[in-house]
């Protein structure tokens, strides 16, 4: 379903969005526009040991480092290419940040038990075939009493004006492609039960809602057009190859999505942020 | 489509939810649970003249009065029965509040031009065949520079875990019944363009998101069960009479909605709150 091979074995599946330079820029735009929304209030104490799991191209790492300058941040990803991009991004955007980079799969973590005080996992679970299993595995490297922060989107939260069946259909293509690749683009709504099933305690989930209309041109451009529509557009070839759409239906759907970013249009999307604790009385 | 006759002529359509005592209690539960979310930050100055348009059974009036004790609140509704219930509610819950009650249709307002400093319109536009026309008409009684606050839900914002096509189908019944009655249960997303079309300026729209999981039992009970599911359940007879569902499909859909309120379930819904100004340079 996806041209990019899985970088390392494990439950992780092919990355549905691919690894192109354009994709890397999209993820950067997305992180910058959404940073305030997603990272608000996240600041790890000086000296605390933080593991970012699946840092990708470093889009979130930049903001983690900026908000927690005294924390000892380790960032892992299973793709050597993504890690190289992440290093380059940090060197350019946050040269003072000292990140320990490591190429590793989250299902085979090369760290001792209880090595970290905090885990940060953003836009990763949606790509995994067994997110609850992955979360449970991550607990091993989190000290008892330490926290995990998980951020995910949910494409089922997308709605807009003018409404359009064609626009909903192209979004659904993305959902189906991600499902066919073993992932779940509707994962955000499941964070609380997933964390509970994985053995974490005291989960608190907050929806982080993006709403864009013409009075918020930065969000219309940064989120509706350059993040969401760009993400949907990036799977066009796969959607057509899979027979999930036709060129004309696809074009109508994308055109209708762009109408939601024009005068008189509105666009709504919800991310979910969860924080939970590794119970002190468990291994 | 709805057993209740339209109380007064105008563009207003039959009230899809009906006027039963159970419905009155549902609206009260809804307002109490959601009051903090919907009314947060709304406090009208002492002496300011406020018109609540379509106060219904007074579910919002209670909170308006509590948050703005010095404001001069007038509350209108086209249904004498609803007004009587609203009076009784205020007498019981906010006996000190002095509300000027008046039976009137919002399309035929018995007030001079520019009579009010602020308009408050909550869960009303969704029932109107011409919401932009209604908003434009309301401007006449709002002084130049005065504000209008509009609050609406949007059933297209509802999503949940476990996901269920049957559950989505019963929600869609409500959407279709409301549309058949001339209303729009997906109106929340349109507030900004509607206000712009009606001639208001400086509209600012904020999504107000309700998210419920087992860690928030008050919301699971107060919102998911007693507000949202109760609202959907209230249209069962009409849905079956209209051929929009069958008894067995309906039962499956409602059962699946209840699963979202059980252990491991989650429920998400977004209301929209807009504030806009009557431009000073227009009549």
mmCIF file of C-alpha atoms in Angstrom, chain A:
data_model
loop_
_atom_site.group_PDB
_atom_site.id
_atom_site.type_symbol
_atom_site.label_atom_id
_atom_site.label_comp_id
_atom_site.label_asym_id
_atom_site.label_seq_id
_atom_site.Cartn_x
_atom_site.Cartn_y
_atom_site.Cartn_z
ATOM 1 C CA UNK A 1 0.000 0.000 0.000
ATOM 2 C CA UNK A 2 2.925 2.287 0.684
ATOM 3 C CA UNK A 3 6.129 2.552 -1.317
ATOM 4 C CA UNK A 4 8.366 3.033 1.720
ATOM 5 C CA UNK A 5 9.654 -0.167 3.271
ATOM 6 C CA UNK A 6 9.336 -0.685 6.985
ATOM 7 C CA UNK A 7 12.666 0.463 8.350
ATOM 8 C CA UNK A 8 12.887 -2.067 11.143
ATOM 9 C CA UNK A 9 10.897 -5.158 11.979
ATOM 10 C CA UNK A 10 8.297 -5.101 14.689
ATOM 11 C CA UNK A 11 4.602 -4.360 14.863
ATOM 12 C CA UNK A 12 5.196 -1.027 13.153
ATOM 13 C CA UNK A 13 3.719 -0.851 9.682
ATOM 14 C CA UNK A 14 4.602 1.075 6.550
ATOM 15 C CA UNK A 15 4.386 4.822 7.078
ATOM 16 C CA UNK A 16 1.334 5.719 5.008
ATOM 17 C CA UNK A 17 2.439 9.313 4.415
ATOM 18 C CA UNK A 18 5.803 8.321 2.889
ATOM 19 C CA UNK A 19 9.178 9.882 3.519
ATOM 20 C CA UNK A 20 9.518 12.551 0.800
ATOM 21 C CA UNK A 21 11.047 15.993 1.274
ATOM 22 C CA UNK A 22 7.604 17.486 0.665
ATOM 23 C CA UNK A 23 6.214 15.298 3.440
ATOM 24 C CA UNK A 24 9.024 16.456 5.695
ATOM 25 C CA UNK A 25 8.131 20.103 5.019
ATOM 26 C CA UNK A 26 4.439 19.351 5.596
ATOM 27 C CA UNK A 27 5.219 17.853 8.990
ATOM 28 C CA UNK A 28 7.303 20.919 9.838
ATOM 29 C CA UNK A 29 4.485 23.313 8.831
ATOM 30 C CA UNK A 30 2.037 21.240 10.813
ATOM 31 C CA UNK A 31 4.158 21.242 13.938
ATOM 32 C CA UNK A 32 4.826 24.989 13.797
ATOM 33 C CA UNK A 33 1.181 25.906 13.285
ATOM 34 C CA UNK A 34 -0.042 23.528 15.921
ATOM 35 C CA UNK A 35 2.792 23.827 18.397
ATOM 36 C CA UNK A 36 0.946 26.157 20.738
ATOM 37 C CA UNK A 37 -2.130 23.954 20.647
ATOM 38 C CA UNK A 38 -0.398 20.615 21.116
ATOM 39 C CA UNK A 39 2.539 21.539 23.369
ATOM 40 C CA UNK A 40 0.822 24.125 25.585
ATOM 41 C CA UNK A 41 1.738 23.451 29.196
ATOM 42 C CA UNK A 42 4.294 20.729 28.462
ATOM 43 C CA UNK A 43 7.537 21.624 30.218
ATOM 44 C CA UNK A 44 9.723 18.888 31.687
ATOM 45 C CA UNK A 45 11.846 19.741 34.752
ATOM 46 C CA UNK A 46 15.546 20.467 34.549
ATOM 47 C CA UNK A 47 17.480 17.231 34.698
ATOM 48 C CA UNK A 48 14.504 14.995 33.976
ATOM 49 C CA UNK A 49 15.085 12.180 31.504
ATOM 50 C CA UNK A 50 12.636 12.387 28.592
ATOM 51 C CA UNK A 51 12.245 9.901 25.744
ATOM 52 C CA UNK A 52 10.554 11.003 22.545
ATOM 53 C CA UNK A 53 9.336 7.835 20.859
ATOM 54 C CA UNK A 54 9.125 8.011 17.056
ATOM 55 C CA UNK A 55 10.501 11.516 16.614
ATOM 56 C CA UNK A 56 10.289 11.264 12.816
ATOM 57 C CA UNK A 57 11.757 14.350 11.156
ATOM 58 C CA UNK A 58 11.973 16.215 14.475
ATOM 59 C CA UNK A 59 8.882 18.336 13.940
ATOM 60 C CA UNK A 60 7.844 17.938 17.588
ATOM 61 C CA UNK A 61 11.383 17.592 18.962
ATOM 62 C CA UNK A 62 12.029 21.269 18.194
ATOM 63 C CA UNK A 63 9.141 22.302 20.419
ATOM 64 C CA UNK A 64 9.961 19.792 23.145
ATOM 65 C CA UNK A 65 13.505 21.131 23.337
ATOM 66 C CA UNK A 66 12.366 24.759 23.302
ATOM 67 C CA UNK A 67 9.886 24.261 26.138
ATOM 68 C CA UNK A 68 12.139 22.098 28.312
ATOM 69 C CA UNK A 69 15.658 23.490 27.892
ATOM 70 C CA UNK A 70 17.033 21.735 30.966
ATOM 71 C CA UNK A 71 15.575 18.303 30.297
ATOM 72 C CA UNK A 72 17.729 15.432 29.043
ATOM 73 C CA UNK A 73 15.936 14.489 25.838
ATOM 74 C CA UNK A 74 16.527 11.261 23.967
ATOM 75 C CA UNK A 75 14.777 10.959 20.590
ATOM 76 C CA UNK A 76 14.393 7.675 18.764
ATOM 77 C CA UNK A 77 13.043 6.722 15.363
ATOM 78 C CA UNK A 78 13.252 3.524 13.372
ATOM 79 C CA UNK A 79 14.073 5.382 10.126
ATOM 80 C CA UNK A 80 17.719 6.471 9.729
ATOM 81 C CA UNK A 81 16.612 8.920 7.025
ATOM 82 C CA UNK A 82 14.047 10.578 9.307
ATOM 83 C CA UNK A 83 16.612 10.781 12.106
ATOM 84 C CA UNK A 84 19.058 12.531 9.761
ATOM 85 C CA UNK A 85 16.382 15.069 8.845
ATOM 86 C CA UNK A 86 15.528 15.540 12.512
ATOM 87 C CA UNK A 87 19.170 16.219 13.407
ATOM 88 C CA UNK A 88 19.398 18.742 10.555
ATOM 89 C CA UNK A 89 16.185 20.443 11.653
ATOM 90 C CA UNK A 90 17.361 20.790 15.249
ATOM 91 C CA UNK A 91 20.785 22.021 14.138
ATOM 92 C CA UNK A 92 19.049 24.738 12.115
ATOM 93 C CA UNK A 93 16.184 25.667 14.404
ATOM 94 C CA UNK A 94 17.463 24.883 17.888
ATOM 95 C CA UNK A 95 21.268 24.685 17.704
ATOM 96 C CA UNK A 96 21.644 24.932 21.482
ATOM 97 C CA UNK A 97 19.503 21.849 22.124
ATOM 98 C CA UNK A 98 21.391 18.716 23.080
ATOM 99 C CA UNK A 99 19.361 15.751 21.933
ATOM 100 C CA UNK A 100 20.574 12.170 22.222
ATOM 101 C CA UNK A 101 19.515 10.659 18.901
ATOM 102 C CA UNK A 102 19.180 6.931 18.488
ATOM 103 C CA UNK A 103 17.914 4.714 15.696
ATOM 104 C CA UNK A 104 15.606 2.226 17.368
ATOM 105 C CA UNK A 105 12.232 0.566 17.057
ATOM 106 C CA UNK A 106 9.811 1.224 19.884
ATOM 107 C CA UNK A 107 9.139 -2.494 20.189
ATOM 108 C CA UNK A 108 12.827 -3.212 20.851
ATOM 109 C CA UNK A 109 13.969 -0.361 23.055
ATOM 110 C CA UNK A 110 17.726 -0.386 23.740
ATOM 111 C CA UNK A 111 17.339 1.067 27.253
ATOM 112 C CA UNK A 112 17.388 -0.366 30.778
ATOM 113 C CA UNK A 113 14.177 -0.679 32.779
ATOM 114 C CA UNK A 114 12.921 2.575 34.299
ATOM 115 C CA UNK A 115 15.460 4.651 32.373
ATOM 116 C CA UNK A 116 13.135 7.617 31.768
ATOM 117 C CA UNK A 117 11.026 9.964 33.863
ATOM 118 C CA UNK A 118 8.745 10.919 30.978
ATOM 119 C CA UNK A 119 7.757 9.514 27.616
ATOM 120 C CA UNK A 120 6.441 11.650 24.744
ATOM 121 C CA UNK A 121 4.654 9.898 21.869
ATOM 122 C CA UNK A 122 3.137 12.091 19.161
ATOM 123 C CA UNK A 123 1.477 10.900 15.926
ATOM 124 C CA UNK A 124 3.002 7.433 16.321
ATOM 125 C CA UNK A 125 0.265 5.094 17.605
ATOM 126 C CA UNK A 126 -1.923 5.811 14.558
ATOM 127 C CA UNK A 127 0.630 3.919 12.448
ATOM 128 C CA UNK A 128 0.869 0.816 14.641
ATOM 129 C CA UNK A 129 -1.019 -2.438 14.270
ATOM 130 C CA UNK A 130 -1.047 -2.964 18.055
ATOM 131 C CA UNK A 131 -1.072 0.415 19.810
ATOM 132 C CA UNK A 132 -2.077 -0.997 23.212
ATOM 133 C CA UNK A 133 0.751 -3.534 23.015
ATOM 134 C CA UNK A 134 3.186 -0.801 22.082
ATOM 135 C CA UNK A 135 2.066 1.362 24.999
ATOM 136 C CA UNK A 136 2.398 -1.584 27.374
ATOM 137 C CA UNK A 137 5.920 -2.244 26.089
ATOM 138 C CA UNK A 138 6.939 1.369 26.583
ATOM 139 C CA UNK A 139 6.134 1.122 30.293
ATOM 140 C CA UNK A 140 9.262 -0.983 30.815
ATOM 141 C CA UNK A 141 11.576 1.989 30.234
ATOM 142 C CA UNK A 142 9.405 4.431 32.227
ATOM 143 C CA UNK A 143 10.167 4.660 35.916
ATOM 144 C CA UNK A 144 7.296 3.914 38.294
ATOM 145 C CA UNK A 145 5.481 7.195 38.879
ATOM 146 C CA UNK A 146 6.749 8.586 35.589
ATOM 147 C CA UNK A 147 4.358 9.991 32.973
ATOM 148 C CA UNK A 148 3.559 9.275 29.375
ATOM 149 C CA UNK A 149 2.142 11.954 27.080
ATOM 150 C CA UNK A 150 0.398 10.778 23.926
ATOM 151 C CA UNK A 151 -0.905 13.021 21.138
ATOM 152 C CA UNK A 152 -2.979 11.748 18.229
ATOM 153 C CA UNK A 153 -5.378 13.142 15.638
ATOM 154 C CA UNK A 154 -8.663 11.596 14.562
ATOM 155 C CA UNK A 155 -9.848 12.032 10.994
ATOM 156 C CA UNK A 156 -13.401 11.261 12.088
ATOM 157 C CA UNK A 157 -13.312 14.612 13.864
ATOM 158 C CA UNK A 158 -12.992 16.500 10.573
ATOM 159 C CA UNK A 159 -16.094 18.376 9.497
ATOM 160 C CA UNK A 160 -16.499 21.542 7.509
ATOM 161 C CA UNK A 161 -18.650 24.026 5.661
ATOM 162 C CA UNK A 162 -19.721 23.748 2.937
ATOM 163 C CA UNK A 163 -20.299 20.074 3.667
ATOM 164 C CA UNK A 164 -19.521 17.763 0.749
ATOM 165 C CA UNK A 165 -19.847 14.021 0.213
ATOM 166 C CA UNK A 166 -16.941 14.170 -2.271
ATOM 167 C CA UNK A 167 -14.706 15.859 0.297
ATOM 168 C CA UNK A 168 -15.669 13.296 2.925
ATOM 169 C CA UNK A 169 -14.869 10.564 0.415
ATOM 170 C CA UNK A 170 -11.265 11.691 -0.144
ATOM 171 C CA UNK A 171 -10.728 11.863 3.622
ATOM 172 C CA UNK A 172 -12.174 8.380 3.860
ATOM 173 C CA UNK A 173 -9.616 7.231 1.256
ATOM 174 C CA UNK A 174 -6.869 8.263 3.665
ATOM 175 C CA UNK A 175 -8.599 6.445 6.515
ATOM 176 C CA UNK A 176 -8.953 3.264 4.455
ATOM 177 C CA UNK A 177 -5.371 3.364 3.147
ATOM 178 C CA UNK A 178 -4.052 3.795 6.665
ATOM 179 C CA UNK A 179 -6.222 0.910 7.856
ATOM 180 C CA UNK A 180 -5.023 -1.276 4.965
ATOM 181 C CA UNK A 181 -1.455 -0.493 6.037
ATOM 182 C CA UNK A 182 -2.285 -1.689 9.548
ATOM 183 C CA UNK A 183 -2.771 1.713 11.145
ATOM 184 C CA UNK A 184 -5.774 3.685 12.393
ATOM 185 C CA UNK A 185 -6.516 7.286 11.397
ATOM 186 C CA UNK A 186 -9.401 7.346 13.885
ATOM 187 C CA UNK A 187 -7.238 6.572 16.902
ATOM 188 C CA UNK A 188 -7.488 9.835 18.849
ATOM 189 C CA UNK A 189 -10.851 8.933 20.376
ATOM 190 C CA UNK A 190 -9.372 5.715 21.828
ATOM 191 C CA UNK A 191 -6.530 7.128 23.905
ATOM 192 C CA UNK A 192 -8.144 6.657 27.312
ATOM 193 C CA UNK A 193 -9.148 3.001 26.836
ATOM 194 C CA UNK A 194 -5.805 2.211 25.148
ATOM 195 C CA UNK A 195 -3.803 3.641 28.046
ATOM 196 C CA UNK A 196 -5.977 1.828 30.575
ATOM 197 C CA UNK A 197 -5.568 -1.451 28.698
ATOM 198 C CA UNK A 198 -1.797 -0.938 28.599
ATOM 199 C CA UNK A 199 -1.667 -0.661 32.384
ATOM 200 C CA UNK A 200 -1.245 3.081 32.860
ATOM 201 C CA UNK A 201 -3.147 4.898 35.606
ATOM 202 C CA UNK A 202 -4.763 8.305 36.086
ATOM 203 C CA UNK A 203 -5.161 9.002 32.377
ATOM 204 C CA UNK A 204 -6.436 12.494 31.607
ATOM 205 C CA UNK A 205 -7.404 13.152 28.000
ATOM 206 C CA UNK A 206 -7.972 16.622 26.585
ATOM 207 C CA UNK A 207 -9.329 17.302 23.133
ATOM 208 C CA UNK A 208 -7.308 19.990 21.337
ATOM 209 C CA UNK A 209 -9.609 21.443 18.725
ATOM 210 C CA UNK A 210 -8.531 23.365 15.628
ATOM 211 C CA UNK A 211 -11.233 25.578 14.163
ATOM 212 C CA UNK A 212 -10.466 27.749 11.139
ATOM 213 C CA UNK A 213 -12.564 30.322 9.329
ATOM 214 C CA UNK A 214 -11.697 33.484 7.375
ATOM 215 C CA UNK A 215 -11.175 35.418 10.611
ATOM 216 C CA UNK A 216 -8.180 33.134 11.350
ATOM 217 C CA UNK A 217 -6.162 33.274 8.092
ATOM 218 C CA UNK A 218 -3.066 31.778 9.720
ATOM 219 C CA UNK A 219 -4.941 28.623 10.623
ATOM 220 C CA UNK A 220 -6.765 28.463 7.280
ATOM 221 C CA UNK A 221 -3.414 28.520 5.540
ATOM 222 C CA UNK A 222 -1.264 26.693 8.079
ATOM 223 C CA UNK A 223 -3.739 24.032 9.051
ATOM 224 C CA UNK A 224 -6.646 23.619 6.611
ATOM 225 C CA UNK A 225 -4.600 24.037 3.420
ATOM 226 C CA UNK A 226 -0.991 23.218 4.244
ATOM 227 C CA UNK A 227 -1.551 20.527 6.837
ATOM 228 C CA UNK A 228 -4.853 18.774 6.382
ATOM 229 C CA UNK A 229 -5.572 19.145 2.663
ATOM 230 C CA UNK A 230 -1.869 18.618 1.883
ATOM 231 C CA UNK A 231 -1.930 15.389 3.874
ATOM 232 C CA UNK A 232 -4.997 14.113 2.029
ATOM 233 C CA UNK A 233 -3.535 15.159 -1.334
ATOM 234 C CA UNK A 234 -0.337 13.246 -0.559
ATOM 235 C CA UNK A 235 -2.130 9.889 -0.842
ATOM 236 C CA UNK A 236 -3.708 10.571 -4.266
ATOM 237 C CA UNK A 237 -1.593 8.072 -6.211
ATOM 238 C CA UNK A 238 -2.096 5.311 -3.664
ATOM 239 C CA UNK A 239 -5.835 5.988 -3.508
ATOM 240 C CA UNK A 240 -6.173 5.761 -7.277
ATOM 241 C CA UNK A 241 -3.902 2.693 -7.457
ATOM 242 C CA UNK A 242 -6.006 0.986 -4.784
ATOM 243 C CA UNK A 243 -9.200 1.754 -6.698
ATOM 244 C CA UNK A 244 -10.488 3.767 -3.744
ATOM 245 C CA UNK A 245 -11.243 6.772 -5.975
ATOM 246 C CA UNK A 246 -11.182 7.938 -9.589
ATOM 247 C CA UNK A 247 -9.300 10.959 -10.957
ATOM 248 C CA UNK A 248 -12.505 12.954 -11.397
ATOM 249 C CA UNK A 249 -14.004 12.062 -7.993
ATOM 250 C CA UNK A 250 -10.662 12.782 -6.373
ATOM 251 C CA UNK A 251 -10.431 16.176 -8.072
ATOM 252 C CA UNK A 252 -13.959 17.072 -6.970
ATOM 253 C CA UNK A 253 -13.220 16.051 -3.374
ATOM 254 C CA UNK A 254 -10.006 18.094 -3.199
ATOM 255 C CA UNK A 255 -11.714 21.093 -4.821
ATOM 256 C CA UNK A 256 -14.491 20.885 -2.249
ATOM 257 C CA UNK A 257 -11.948 20.689 0.584
ATOM 258 C CA UNK A 258 -10.370 23.875 -0.750
ATOM 259 C CA UNK A 259 -13.794 25.559 -0.661
ATOM 260 C CA UNK A 260 -13.772 25.068 3.112
ATOM 261 C CA UNK A 261 -10.622 27.238 3.189
ATOM 262 C CA UNK A 262 -12.172 29.978 1.052
ATOM 263 C CA UNK A 263 -14.367 32.935 2.065
ATOM 264 C CA UNK A 264 -17.445 31.632 3.856
ATOM 265 C CA UNK A 265 -15.874 28.251 4.582
ATOM 266 C CA UNK A 266 -15.050 26.706 7.948
ATOM 267 C CA UNK A 267 -12.954 23.710 8.972
ATOM 268 C CA UNK A 268 -12.838 21.762 12.226
ATOM 269 C CA UNK A 269 -10.453 19.065 13.446
ATOM 270 C CA UNK A 270 -9.739 17.626 16.887
ATOM 271 C CA UNK A 271 -6.475 16.284 18.245
ATOM 272 C CA UNK A 272 -6.364 14.432 21.544
ATOM 273 C CA UNK A 273 -3.657 14.789 24.185
ATOM 274 C CA UNK A 274 -3.444 12.291 27.009
ATOM 275 C CA UNK A 275 -1.220 12.165 30.066
ATOM 276 C CA UNK A 276 -1.057 9.028 32.203
ATOM 277 C CA UNK A 277 1.152 7.604 34.929
ATOM 278 C CA UNK A 278 3.116 4.368 35.190
ATOM 279 C CA UNK A 279 1.672 2.969 38.432
ATOM 280 C CA UNK A 280 4.310 2.892 41.178
ATOM 281 C CA UNK A 281 3.376 -0.565 42.410
ATOM 282 C CA UNK A 282 3.957 -2.410 39.135
ATOM 283 C CA UNK A 283 7.190 -3.560 37.508
#
